Coordinates of C-alpha atoms in Angstrom, one line a residue:
Chain A
X1001 CA 13.6 -21.6 -15.9
X1002 CA 17.0 -23.0 -15.2
X1003 CA 18.0 -19.8 -13.5
X1004 CA 14.9 -19.9 -11.3
X1005 CA 15.6 -23.5 -10.5
X1006 CA 19.2 -22.7 -9.6
X1007 CA 18.3 -19.7 -7.4
X1008 CA 15.7 -21.6 -5.5
X1009 CA 17.9 -24.7 -5.0
X1010 CA 20.7 -22.4 -3.8
X1011 CA 18.5 -20.6 -1.4
X1012 CA 17.3 -23.9 0.0
X1013 CA 20.9 -25.1 0.4
X1014 CA 21.9 -21.9 2.2
X1015 CA 18.9 -22.4 4.5
X1016 CA 19.9 -26.0 5.2
X1017 CA 23.5 -24.8 6.0
X1018 CA 22.1 -22.7 8.8
X1019 CA 21.5 -25.9 10.8
X1020 CA 25.1 -27.2 10.8
X1021 CA 24.6 -29.9 13.4
X1022 CA 21.6 -31.6 11.7
X1023 CA 23.3 -31.2 8.3
X1024 CA 26.6 -32.8 9.4
X1025 CA 24.7 -35.7 11.1
X1026 CA 22.8 -36.3 7.9
X1027 CA 25.9 -36.0 5.9
X1028 CA 27.6 -38.7 8.1
X1029 CA 24.5 -40.8 7.6
X1030 CA 24.7 -40.5 3.9
X1031 CA 28.4 -41.3 3.9
X1032 CA 27.9 -44.4 6.0
X1033 CA 25.0 -45.8 3.9
X1034 CA 26.9 -45.0 0.8
X1035 CA 30.0 -46.8 2.1
X1036 CA 27.8 -49.9 2.8
X1037 CA 26.5 -49.8 -0.8
X1038 CA 30.1 -49.6 -2.0
X1039 CA 31.2 -52.5 0.3
X1040 CA 28.3 -54.7 -1.0
X1041 CA 29.4 -53.9 -4.6
X1042 CA 33.1 -54.7 -3.8
X1043 CA 32.0 -58.1 -2.3
X1044 CA 30.1 -59.0 -5.4
X1045 CA 33.1 -57.9 -7.5
X1046 CA 35.5 -60.0 -5.5
X1047 CA 33.4 -63.2 -5.5
X1048 CA 31.8 -63.5 -8.9
X1049 CA 33.2 -63.9 -12.3
X1050 CA 30.2 -63.9 -14.6
X1051 CA 26.5 -63.2 -14.5
X1052 CA 24.2 -64.5 -17.3
X1053 CA 26.8 -64.1 -20.0
X1054 CA 28.0 -60.8 -18.8
X1055 CA 31.3 -60.3 -17.0
X1056 CA 31.2 -58.7 -13.6
X1057 CA 32.6 -55.5 -15.0
X1058 CA 29.8 -55.3 -17.5
X1059 CA 27.2 -55.9 -14.9
X1060 CA 28.7 -53.1 -12.8
X1061 CA 28.7 -50.9 -15.9
X1062 CA 24.9 -51.5 -16.2
X1063 CA 24.5 -50.7 -12.5
X1064 CA 26.7 -47.6 -12.7
X1065 CA 24.9 -46.1 -15.7
X1066 CA 21.4 -46.8 -14.5
X1067 CA 22.2 -45.7 -11.0
X1068 CA 23.8 -42.4 -12.2
X1069 CA 20.8 -41.6 -14.3
X1070 CA 18.4 -42.4 -11.5
X1071 CA 20.4 -40.4 -9.0
X1072 CA 20.5 -37.4 -11.3
X1073 CA 16.7 -37.5 -11.8
X1074 CA 16.1 -38.0 -8.1
X1075 CA 18.3 -35.1 -7.2
X1076 CA 16.8 -32.7 -9.7
X1077 CA 13.1 -33.6 -9.5
X1078 CA 12.5 -36.4 -7.0
X1079 CA 10.6 -34.2 -4.5
X1080 CA 7.6 -33.9 -6.9
X1081 CA 6.5 -37.0 -5.1
X1082 CA 5.5 -34.7 -2.3
X1083 CA 2.6 -33.3 -4.4
X1084 CA 0.1 -35.5 -2.7
X1085 CA 1.0 -34.1 0.7
X1086 CA 0.8 -30.5 -0.6
X1087 CA -2.7 -31.3 -1.9
X1088 CA -3.6 -32.9 1.4
X1089 CA -2.4 -30.0 3.6
X1090 CA -3.8 -27.3 1.3
X1091 CA -0.3 -25.9 0.7
X1092 CA -0.6 -26.4 -3.0
X1093 CA -2.8 -23.3 -3.1
X1094 CA 0.1 -21.3 -1.7
X1095 CA 2.3 -22.8 -4.4
X1096 CA -0.2 -21.9 -7.1
X1097 CA -0.4 -18.2 -6.2
X1098 CA 3.3 -17.8 -6.7
X1099 CA 4.6 -16.6 -10.1
X1100 CA 6.8 -19.7 -10.7
X1101 CA 5.8 -23.0 -12.2
X1102 CA 4.6 -25.3 -9.4
X1103 CA 6.8 -28.0 -10.9
X1104 CA 10.0 -26.0 -10.2
X1105 CA 8.8 -25.0 -6.8
X1106 CA 8.2 -28.7 -5.9
X1107 CA 11.4 -29.9 -7.5
X1108 CA 13.6 -27.5 -5.6
X1109 CA 11.8 -28.0 -2.3
X1110 CA 14.3 -28.6 0.5
X1111 CA 17.1 -28.9 -2.0
X1112 CA 20.2 -29.7 0.1
X1113 CA 23.7 -30.8 -0.6
X1114 CA 23.0 -34.2 0.9
X1115 CA 21.0 -35.0 -2.2
X1116 CA 24.3 -35.1 -4.0
X1117 CA 25.2 -38.1 -1.8
X1118 CA 23.0 -40.3 -3.8
X1119 CA 25.3 -39.9 -6.8
X1120 CA 28.4 -41.2 -5.0
X1121 CA 27.9 -45.0 -5.2
X1122 CA 26.9 -45.2 -8.9
X1123 CA 29.5 -42.7 -10.0
X1124 CA 32.2 -44.5 -8.0
X1125 CA 31.3 -47.8 -9.6
X1126 CA 31.3 -46.2 -13.0
X1127 CA 34.7 -44.6 -12.5
X1128 CA 36.1 -48.0 -11.3
X1129 CA 34.6 -50.0 -14.0
X1130 CA 35.1 -47.9 -17.2
X1131 CA 38.9 -48.6 -17.4
X1132 CA 38.3 -52.4 -16.8
X1133 CA 35.8 -53.0 -19.7
X1134 CA 38.6 -53.9 -22.2
X1135 CA 36.7 -52.3 -25.0
X1136 CA 37.9 -50.6 -28.2
X1137 CA 36.6 -47.1 -27.4
X1138 CA 35.4 -46.0 -30.8
X1139 CA 33.9 -42.5 -31.1
X1140 CA 30.4 -43.9 -31.2
X1141 CA 30.9 -45.8 -27.9
X1142 CA 32.5 -42.7 -26.3
X1143 CA 29.6 -40.5 -27.3
X1144 CA 27.0 -43.1 -26.3
X1145 CA 28.0 -43.0 -22.6
X1146 CA 26.9 -39.4 -21.9
X1147 CA 23.9 -39.8 -24.3
X1148 CA 22.7 -42.8 -22.4
X1149 CA 23.3 -41.2 -19.0
X1150 CA 21.4 -38.0 -20.0
X1151 CA 18.5 -39.9 -21.8
X1152 CA 18.2 -42.1 -18.8
X1153 CA 18.0 -39.2 -16.4
X1154 CA 15.4 -37.5 -18.5
X1155 CA 13.4 -40.8 -18.8
X1156 CA 13.4 -41.3 -15.0
X1157 CA 12.5 -37.6 -14.4
X1158 CA 9.6 -37.8 -16.9
X1159 CA 8.3 -40.9 -15.2
X1160 CA 8.5 -39.1 -11.9
X1161 CA 6.4 -36.2 -13.1
X1162 CA 4.0 -38.6 -14.9
X1163 CA 3.3 -40.6 -11.8
X1164 CA 3.1 -37.5 -9.6
X1165 CA 0.5 -36.1 -12.0
X1166 CA -1.7 -39.1 -11.0
X1167 CA -1.9 -37.6 -7.5
X1168 CA -3.9 -34.7 -8.9
X1169 CA -6.6 -37.2 -9.9
X1170 CA -6.8 -39.2 -6.8
X1171 CA -7.7 -36.2 -4.6
X1172 CA -10.7 -34.8 -6.4
X1173 CA -13.5 -35.6 -4.0
X1174 CA -11.7 -34.4 -0.9
X1175 CA -10.4 -31.3 -2.5
X1176 CA -13.9 -30.5 -3.6
X1177 CA -15.0 -30.9 -0.1
X1178 CA -12.2 -28.6 1.1
X1179 CA -13.1 -25.9 -1.4
X1180 CA -16.7 -26.0 -0.4
X1181 CA -16.3 -26.2 3.3
X1182 CA -13.3 -24.0 3.7
X1183 CA -11.4 -27.1 4.7
X1184 CA -7.9 -27.6 5.8
X1185 CA -9.3 -29.2 8.9
X1186 CA -9.8 -32.6 7.6
X1187 CA -6.5 -34.4 7.6
X1188 CA -8.0 -37.7 6.5
X1189 CA -5.5 -40.6 6.0
X1190 CA -4.4 -40.8 2.5
X1191 CA -3.4 -44.3 1.6
X1192 CA -3.2 -43.6 -2.1
X1193 CA -0.2 -41.4 -1.8
X1194 CA 1.6 -44.1 -0.1
X1195 CA 0.5 -46.5 -2.8
X1196 CA 1.6 -43.9 -5.3
X1197 CA 5.1 -43.9 -3.9
X1198 CA 5.6 -47.6 -4.4
X1199 CA 3.9 -47.3 -7.8
X1200 CA 6.4 -44.6 -8.8
X1201 CA 9.3 -46.7 -7.7
X1202 CA 8.0 -49.8 -9.5
X1203 CA 7.2 -48.0 -12.7
X1204 CA 10.4 -46.0 -12.7
X1205 CA 12.6 -49.1 -12.5
X1206 CA 10.7 -51.6 -14.6
X1207 CA 9.4 -50.2 -17.8
X1208 CA 12.1 -47.8 -19.1
X1209 CA 15.1 -49.7 -17.9
X1210 CA 15.4 -51.2 -21.3
X1211 CA 16.0 -47.8 -22.9
X1212 CA 17.7 -46.2 -19.9
X1213 CA 20.7 -48.4 -20.2
X1214 CA 20.0 -52.0 -21.4
X1215 CA 19.8 -51.3 -25.1
X1216 CA 22.5 -48.6 -25.3
X1217 CA 24.7 -50.7 -23.1
X1218 CA 24.4 -53.6 -25.5
X1219 CA 25.8 -51.3 -28.1
X1220 CA 28.7 -50.0 -26.0
X1221 CA 29.6 -53.5 -24.8
X1222 CA 29.2 -55.0 -28.2
X1223 CA 26.8 -57.7 -27.1
X1224 CA 24.1 -59.1 -29.4
X1225 CA 20.6 -58.5 -28.2
X1226 CA 19.3 -61.7 -26.5
X1227 CA 15.8 -60.7 -27.6
X1228 CA 16.9 -60.1 -31.2
X1229 CA 15.4 -56.6 -31.4
X1230 CA 16.4 -54.5 -34.4
X1231 CA 19.7 -52.6 -34.0
X1232 CA 17.9 -49.2 -34.3
X1233 CA 16.4 -49.8 -30.8
X1234 CA 19.8 -49.4 -29.3
X1235 CA 19.8 -45.8 -30.3
X1236 CA 16.2 -45.1 -29.4
X1237 CA 16.9 -43.8 -25.9
X1238 CA 16.9 -40.0 -26.8
X1239 CA 13.6 -40.5 -28.7
X1240 CA 12.0 -42.4 -25.9
X1241 CA 13.2 -39.7 -23.5
X1242 CA 11.6 -37.0 -25.7
X1243 CA 8.3 -38.8 -26.0
X1244 CA 8.1 -39.5 -22.3
X1245 CA 8.8 -35.8 -21.6
X1246 CA 5.9 -34.8 -23.8
X1247 CA 3.7 -37.3 -22.1
X1248 CA 4.8 -36.1 -18.7
X1249 CA 4.2 -32.4 -19.6
X1250 CA 0.7 -33.3 -20.9
X1251 CA -0.2 -35.3 -17.8
X1252 CA 1.1 -32.6 -15.5
X1253 CA -0.9 -29.9 -17.3
X1254 CA -4.1 -31.9 -17.4
X1255 CA -3.6 -32.9 -13.8
X1256 CA -3.2 -29.3 -12.8
X1257 CA -6.3 -28.4 -14.9
X1258 CA -8.2 -31.1 -13.2
X1259 CA -7.2 -29.9 -9.8
X1260 CA -8.3 -26.4 -10.6
X1261 CA -11.6 -27.3 -11.9
X1262 CA -12.3 -30.3 -9.7
X1263 CA -15.5 -32.0 -10.7
X1264 CA -16.9 -29.4 -13.0
Chain B
X1343 CA -9.2 -4.0 -10.3
X1344 CA -11.6 -6.9 -10.0
X1345 CA -14.5 -7.6 -12.4
X1346 CA -16.6 -10.7 -11.8
X1347 CA -19.6 -11.4 -14.0
X1348 CA -22.0 -14.3 -13.5
X1349 CA -19.3 -16.5 -12.0
X1350 CA -20.4 -20.0 -11.2
X1351 CA -18.4 -22.8 -9.6
X1352 CA -19.7 -26.3 -9.4
X1353 CA -18.1 -29.3 -7.7
X1354 CA -18.9 -32.9 -8.0
X1355 CA -18.6 -34.7 -4.7
X1356 CA -18.4 -38.4 -4.6
X1357 CA -19.1 -39.9 -1.2
X1358 CA -19.7 -43.7 -0.9
X1359 CA -20.2 -44.0 -4.6
X1360 CA -22.9 -41.4 -4.9
X1361 CA -22.1 -38.4 -7.0
X1362 CA -23.6 -35.1 -6.0
X1363 CA -23.2 -31.8 -7.7
X1364 CA -22.6 -28.9 -5.4
X1365 CA -22.8 -25.3 -6.5
X1366 CA -20.4 -23.4 -4.4
X1367 CA -20.8 -20.1 -6.2
X1368 CA -24.0 -19.6 -8.0
X1369 CA -23.7 -16.7 -10.4
X1370 CA -22.1 -13.7 -8.6
X1371 CA -21.3 -10.4 -10.2
X1372 CA -19.4 -7.5 -8.7
X1373 CA -16.6 -5.0 -9.5
X1374 CA -14.0 -3.6 -7.1
X1375 CA -12.3 -0.4 -8.1
X1376 CA -8.7 0.6 -7.4
X1377 CA -8.1 1.8 -3.9
X1378 CA -11.2 0.2 -2.4
X1379 CA -11.2 -1.7 0.9
X1380 CA -13.9 -4.3 0.6
X1381 CA -15.0 -6.8 3.2
X1382 CA -16.3 -10.1 2.0
X1383 CA -18.5 -11.9 4.5
X1384 CA -20.5 -15.0 4.6
X1385 CA -21.2 -18.1 6.8
X1386 CA -19.0 -21.2 6.4
X1387 CA -19.6 -23.0 3.1
X1388 CA -21.3 -19.9 1.5
X1389 CA -18.7 -19.7 -1.3
X1390 CA -16.2 -17.1 0.1
X1391 CA -13.1 -19.2 -0.3
X1392 CA -14.2 -20.5 -3.6
X1393 CA -14.6 -16.9 -4.8
X1394 CA -11.1 -16.1 -3.5
X1395 CA -9.7 -19.1 -5.3
X1396 CA -11.3 -18.1 -8.6
X1397 CA -9.9 -14.6 -8.2
X1398 CA -6.4 -15.8 -7.6
X1399 CA -6.5 -18.4 -10.4
X1400 CA -6.3 -21.5 -8.1
X1401 CA -9.7 -22.6 -9.3
X1402 CA -11.2 -22.2 -12.8
X1403 CA -14.8 -20.9 -12.9
X1404 CA -17.3 -23.3 -14.3
X1405 CA -18.9 -20.4 -16.2
X1406 CA -19.0 -16.7 -16.2
X1407 CA -16.1 -14.3 -16.4
X1408 CA -13.5 -13.2 -13.9
X1409 CA -10.9 -10.5 -14.5
X1410 CA -8.4 -9.3 -12.0
X1411 CA -5.9 -6.5 -12.6
X1412 CA -6.8 -6.7 -16.3
X1413 CA -6.0 -10.5 -16.5
X1414 CA -7.9 -13.7 -16.7
X1415 CA -6.8 -15.5 -13.5
X1416 CA -7.4 -19.0 -14.7
X1417 CA -5.4 -18.5 -18.0
X1418 CA -2.8 -16.1 -16.7
X1419 CA -2.2 -17.3 -13.2
X1420 CA 1.5 -16.8 -13.0
X1421 CA 1.4 -13.4 -14.6
X1422 CA -1.3 -12.4 -12.2
X1423 CA 0.7 -13.7 -9.3
X1424 CA 3.2 -10.9 -9.8
X1425 CA 0.5 -8.3 -9.5
X1426 CA -1.4 -9.5 -6.5
X1427 CA -0.6 -10.5 -2.9
X1428 CA -2.5 -13.3 -1.3
X1429 CA -2.7 -14.2 2.4
X1430 CA -4.4 -17.3 3.7
X1431 CA -5.1 -16.9 7.4
X1432 CA -5.5 -20.6 8.1
X1433 CA -2.3 -21.7 6.4
X1434 CA 1.0 -20.1 5.8
X1435 CA 2.6 -19.4 2.4
X1436 CA 6.0 -19.5 4.2
X1437 CA 8.2 -22.5 4.5
X1438 CA 7.9 -24.2 8.0
X1439 CA 11.5 -25.1 8.5
X1440 CA 13.1 -21.9 7.2
X1441 CA 13.8 -18.9 9.3
X1442 CA 11.4 -16.1 8.3
X1443 CA 14.3 -14.1 6.7
X1444 CA 15.1 -17.1 4.4
X1445 CA 11.5 -17.6 3.4
X1446 CA 11.4 -13.9 2.4
X1447 CA 14.6 -14.3 0.4
X1448 CA 13.0 -17.2 -1.4
X1449 CA 10.0 -15.1 -2.1
X1450 CA 12.3 -12.4 -3.5
X1451 CA 13.7 -14.9 -6.0
X1452 CA 10.3 -16.3 -6.9
X1453 CA 9.0 -12.8 -7.7
X1454 CA 12.3 -11.7 -9.2
X1455 CA 12.4 -8.6 -7.0
X1456 CA 15.7 -6.7 -7.4
X1457 CA 17.9 -7.1 -4.3
X1458 CA 18.1 -3.3 -3.6
X1459 CA 14.3 -2.8 -3.9
X1460 CA 13.8 -5.9 -1.8
X1461 CA 15.9 -4.6 1.0
X1462 CA 14.2 -1.2 1.1
X1463 CA 10.8 -2.8 1.0
X1464 CA 11.7 -5.4 3.7
X1465 CA 13.1 -2.6 5.9
X1466 CA 9.9 -0.7 5.6
X1467 CA 7.6 -3.7 6.3
X1468 CA 9.9 -4.8 9.1
X1469 CA 9.4 -1.5 10.8
X1470 CA 5.7 -1.2 10.1
X1471 CA 4.9 -4.8 11.3
X1472 CA 7.7 -5.1 14.0
X1473 CA 9.3 -8.1 12.4
X1474 CA 12.8 -7.3 13.8
X1475 CA 12.8 -9.7 16.8
X1476 CA 11.8 -12.8 14.9
X1477 CA 13.3 -12.4 11.4
X1478 CA 15.8 -15.2 12.3
X1479 CA 13.3 -17.6 13.8
X1480 CA 12.1 -20.6 11.9
X1481 CA 8.5 -20.2 10.9
X1482 CA 7.3 -23.2 12.8
X1483 CA 8.4 -21.6 16.0
X1484 CA 6.6 -18.3 15.4
X1485 CA 3.4 -17.5 17.3
X1486 CA 0.3 -17.2 15.1
X1487 CA 0.4 -13.4 15.3
X1488 CA 4.1 -13.3 14.3
X1489 CA 3.4 -15.8 11.5
X1490 CA 0.6 -13.7 10.1
X1491 CA 2.8 -10.6 10.1
X1492 CA 5.4 -12.7 8.2
X1493 CA 2.8 -13.8 5.7
X1494 CA 1.6 -10.3 5.2
X1495 CA 5.2 -9.2 4.5
X1496 CA 5.7 -12.1 2.1
X1497 CA 2.5 -11.1 0.2
X1498 CA 3.6 -7.5 -0.1
X1499 CA 7.3 -7.7 -0.9
X1500 CA 6.6 -7.3 -4.6
X1501 CA 4.4 -4.2 -3.9
X1502 CA 1.2 -5.6 -5.5
X1503 CA -1.6 -3.1 -6.2
X1504 CA -4.1 -5.7 -5.0
X1505 CA -4.1 -7.6 -1.7
X1506 CA -6.4 -10.5 -1.2
X1507 CA -6.8 -11.6 2.4
X1508 CA -8.6 -14.8 3.4
X1509 CA -9.4 -14.6 7.2
X1510 CA -6.2 -12.8 8.2
X1511 CA -7.2 -12.2 11.8
X1512 CA -8.5 -15.7 12.6
X1513 CA -7.2 -16.9 15.9
X1514 CA -5.1 -13.8 16.6
X1515 CA -4.9 -12.2 20.1
X1516 CA -6.2 -8.7 20.6
X1517 CA -2.8 -7.0 20.3
X1518 CA -1.8 -8.8 17.1
X1519 CA -5.3 -8.2 15.6
X1520 CA -4.9 -4.5 16.3
X1521 CA -1.4 -4.4 14.7
X1522 CA -2.6 -6.2 11.6
X1523 CA -5.7 -3.9 11.3
X1524 CA -3.7 -0.7 11.7
X1525 CA -1.2 -1.9 9.2
X1526 CA -3.9 -2.8 6.6
X1527 CA -5.6 0.6 7.2
X1528 CA -2.3 2.4 6.5
X1529 CA -1.5 0.3 3.5
X1530 CA -4.9 1.1 2.0
X1531 CA -4.8 4.8 2.9
X1532 CA -1.1 5.6 2.3
X1533 CA -0.1 3.3 -0.6
X1534 CA -3.5 3.1 -2.2
X1535 CA -3.4 -0.7 -2.2
X1536 CA -6.8 -2.2 -3.1
X1537 CA -7.8 -4.8 -0.4
X1538 CA -10.3 -7.6 -0.5
X1539 CA -10.8 -9.0 2.9
X1540 CA -12.6 -12.2 3.8
X1541 CA -13.4 -12.5 7.4
X1542 CA -15.6 -13.9 10.2
X1543 CA -14.5 -11.2 12.4
X1544 CA -17.1 -8.4 12.1
X1545 CA -14.8 -6.1 14.0
X1546 CA -12.4 -6.2 11.0
X1547 CA -15.2 -5.1 8.8
X1548 CA -16.4 -2.3 11.1
X1549 CA -12.9 -1.0 11.6
X1550 CA -11.6 -1.3 8.1
X1551 CA -14.1 -1.6 5.2
X1552 CA -15.9 1.1 3.3
X1553 CA -17.9 -1.5 1.5
X1554 CA -19.3 -4.9 2.4
X1555 CA -20.3 -7.8 0.2
X1556 CA -22.2 -10.7 1.8
X1557 CA -22.4 -14.0 0.1
X1558 CA -24.9 -16.7 1.2
X1559 CA -25.6 -20.0 -0.5
X1560 CA -23.3 -19.0 -3.4
X1561 CA -25.2 -15.7 -4.1
X1562 CA -24.4 -12.2 -3.3
X1563 CA -27.0 -11.2 -0.6
X1564 CA -25.7 -7.7 -0.2
X1565 CA -23.2 -5.3 -1.7
X1566 CA -23.0 -1.8 -0.4
X1567 CA -21.8 0.3 2.6
X1568 CA -22.2 -0.6 6.2
X1569 CA -24.8 2.1 7.2
X1570 CA -27.1 1.1 4.3
X1571 CA -26.7 -2.5 5.3
X1572 CA -27.9 -1.6 8.8
X1573 CA -31.0 0.2 7.5
X1574 CA -31.7 -2.4 4.8
X1575 CA -32.2 -5.2 7.3
X1576 CA -34.1 -2.9 9.5
X1577 CA -32.1 -3.7 12.6
X1578 CA -33.4 -2.0 15.7
X1579 CA -31.3 0.3 17.9
X1580 CA -31.4 -0.4 21.6
X1581 CA -31.9 2.2 24.3
X1582 CA -30.5 1.3 27.6
X1583 CA -32.1 3.3 30.4
X1584 CA -30.8 3.5 34.0
X1585 CA -33.7 4.7 36.2
X1586 CA -33.3 6.0 39.7
X1587 CA -35.2 3.1 41.1
X1588 CA -36.7 -0.2 39.9
X1589 CA -39.9 0.4 38.1
X1590 CA -42.4 -1.4 35.9
X1591 CA -41.6 -1.6 32.2
X1592 CA -41.5 1.8 30.4
X1593 CA -44.4 2.2 27.9
X1594 CA -43.9 4.4 24.9
X1595 CA -45.8 4.1 21.6
X1596 CA -43.9 2.1 18.9
X1597 CA -41.2 1.2 21.4
X1598 CA -40.9 -2.2 23.0
X1599 CA -39.3 -2.8 26.4
X1600 CA -37.5 -6.0 25.9
X1601 CA -35.8 -6.5 29.2
X1602 CA -36.0 -5.2 32.8
X1603 CA -33.3 -5.8 35.3
X1604 CA -33.8 -3.9 38.5
X1605 CA -33.5 -0.2 37.7
X1606 CA -32.1 -0.9 34.2
X1607 CA -34.4 -1.4 31.2
X1608 CA -33.7 -2.2 27.5
X1609 CA -35.9 -0.6 24.9
X1610 CA -35.8 -1.4 21.1
X1611 CA -36.4 1.5 18.8
X1612 CA -37.3 0.5 15.2
X1613 CA -35.8 2.4 12.2
X1614 CA -37.9 5.4 11.2
X1615 CA -38.6 6.3 14.8
X1616 CA -36.7 9.3 16.1
X1617 CA -34.4 8.2 18.9
X1618 CA -34.2 11.7 20.3
X1619 CA -38.0 11.8 20.7
X1620 CA -38.0 8.5 22.5
X1621 CA -35.2 9.7 24.8
X1622 CA -37.1 12.9 25.5
X1623 CA -40.3 10.9 26.2
X1624 CA -38.5 8.6 28.7
X1625 CA -36.9 11.5 30.4
X1626 CA -40.2 13.3 30.8
X1627 CA -42.0 10.5 32.5
X1628 CA -39.2 8.9 34.5
X1629 CA -36.4 9.9 36.7
X1630 CA -33.4 8.9 34.6
X1631 CA -29.9 8.5 36.0
X1632 CA -28.2 7.5 32.8
X1633 CA -29.1 6.7 29.2
X1634 CA -27.3 5.0 26.3
X1635 CA -28.1 4.3 22.7
X1636 CA -26.6 1.3 21.1
X1637 CA -26.5 1.1 17.3
X1638 CA -27.2 -2.4 16.1
X1639 CA -23.9 -4.2 15.8
X1640 CA -23.0 -5.8 12.5
X1641 CA -23.4 -9.2 14.0
X1642 CA -27.1 -8.7 14.5
X1643 CA -27.4 -7.2 11.1
X1644 CA -25.7 -10.0 9.3
X1645 CA -27.5 -12.7 11.3
X1646 CA -30.8 -11.0 10.2
X1647 CA -29.6 -11.0 6.7
X1648 CA -28.7 -14.7 6.7
X1649 CA -32.1 -15.5 8.2
X1650 CA -34.1 -13.7 5.6

């Protein structure tokens, strides 16, 4: 699976490299917008001392870890959002007759080096902020950093798949129409996909943020929990990630099953 | 190769709050043996595409059993995908923005075809389908005919024993159509590839298929060879007679003169009447300059079948 993902991503990258002009323009674009992000962060850094009991460095640490997790998930699996369009254009059928999981095919779609650009701002912030945290780096704290980054990426990725799975359900009546009338012709507007996108964004940020970095960060930074939750919650990220993965896998499978048996 | 028994596919369609159940495929059964070239015909909405989607595992049958290449398409979709090739005429399985060659490389990775085998197979298909001039062109810039040849290549790179084609000649110009047909004929004859062809183009069927299945309202209306189909629906042959001069309509027992246009007359000969005898009778009574017998074309035949 990893091998297939790698091969497909690599093929897409090579394909993208064949249009050097558009690729370099896009790269310039990414660098400029990344630079603006960094500038905004620098301004906040320079002007503020403390936010809600957290030092600026600590806030930046929260931003850096959450941002890195999000970017990793976005890079690896963000394009599953496009599922709705594939259903709409009938190209999902082409995906389904290939001998590779549709999830991998969607995730690697148009994989290009510019996706890596999304990692630059959060990783830069993280690199700048880690030495300035003035913490006693115990083994537990050191291990917790990669664990929280990884769990965070998995949580975001699972949520992405979970919400993409909803797009299977939204389409049933039209897909049924298509299947019956040899469709393809009806490109009806599809407001729910658009809705789905914002929904994904909202959901991905709000609900799991606590486990993506808030709780583990409290442990690393040695802050007491303002909500007074039990200490075990601070180490729950990997468990939450695992549960969400299972949920996402189930949702995806039942969504796919629904698509393939629409209405029956 | 393909075994379908009592396959049924129902859909529930919701439009403005009302749920209606539509039966797209209503209990069809057929088998296709290895090496056959079968045409699958039917009017729009008759259940052709639904059948194809059940055979390829895109859709799960509501009831009945479907087996393709020894597998259950709905449960073993990805395994089956390695053993069959699928071409949708109305939409491409290639990637719009990639040059054809890159699309084919991606396909190679998806199907895990060894690089050496891939190159040999690609060379062969490139020659047979004349892909050379546009291998480096992005798919979105290809003409429909070029794209179809690219899609055929993509479906055949892994050398599947079964090829399923959904309207492969739709919208193609005469030359592209001929290229595709010749290619399919050779593929079937020389490599023994089993081919199931869905089409609206009856020319495809007449040129290529040994066997025809016709689906109408979700049921198989006919399954057999073309000649038998012609006799089954009792389509008339037409005798076109060019007389030396304009005359009143020719009268022969059992034969109807359907049209008169100056010296040319059209006579319909029902099945069971000897055409040679009719020709002789016409020649005996009239001064004939030329005479031609037209077999009912498949279009008439199918229209009659749909109307029954």
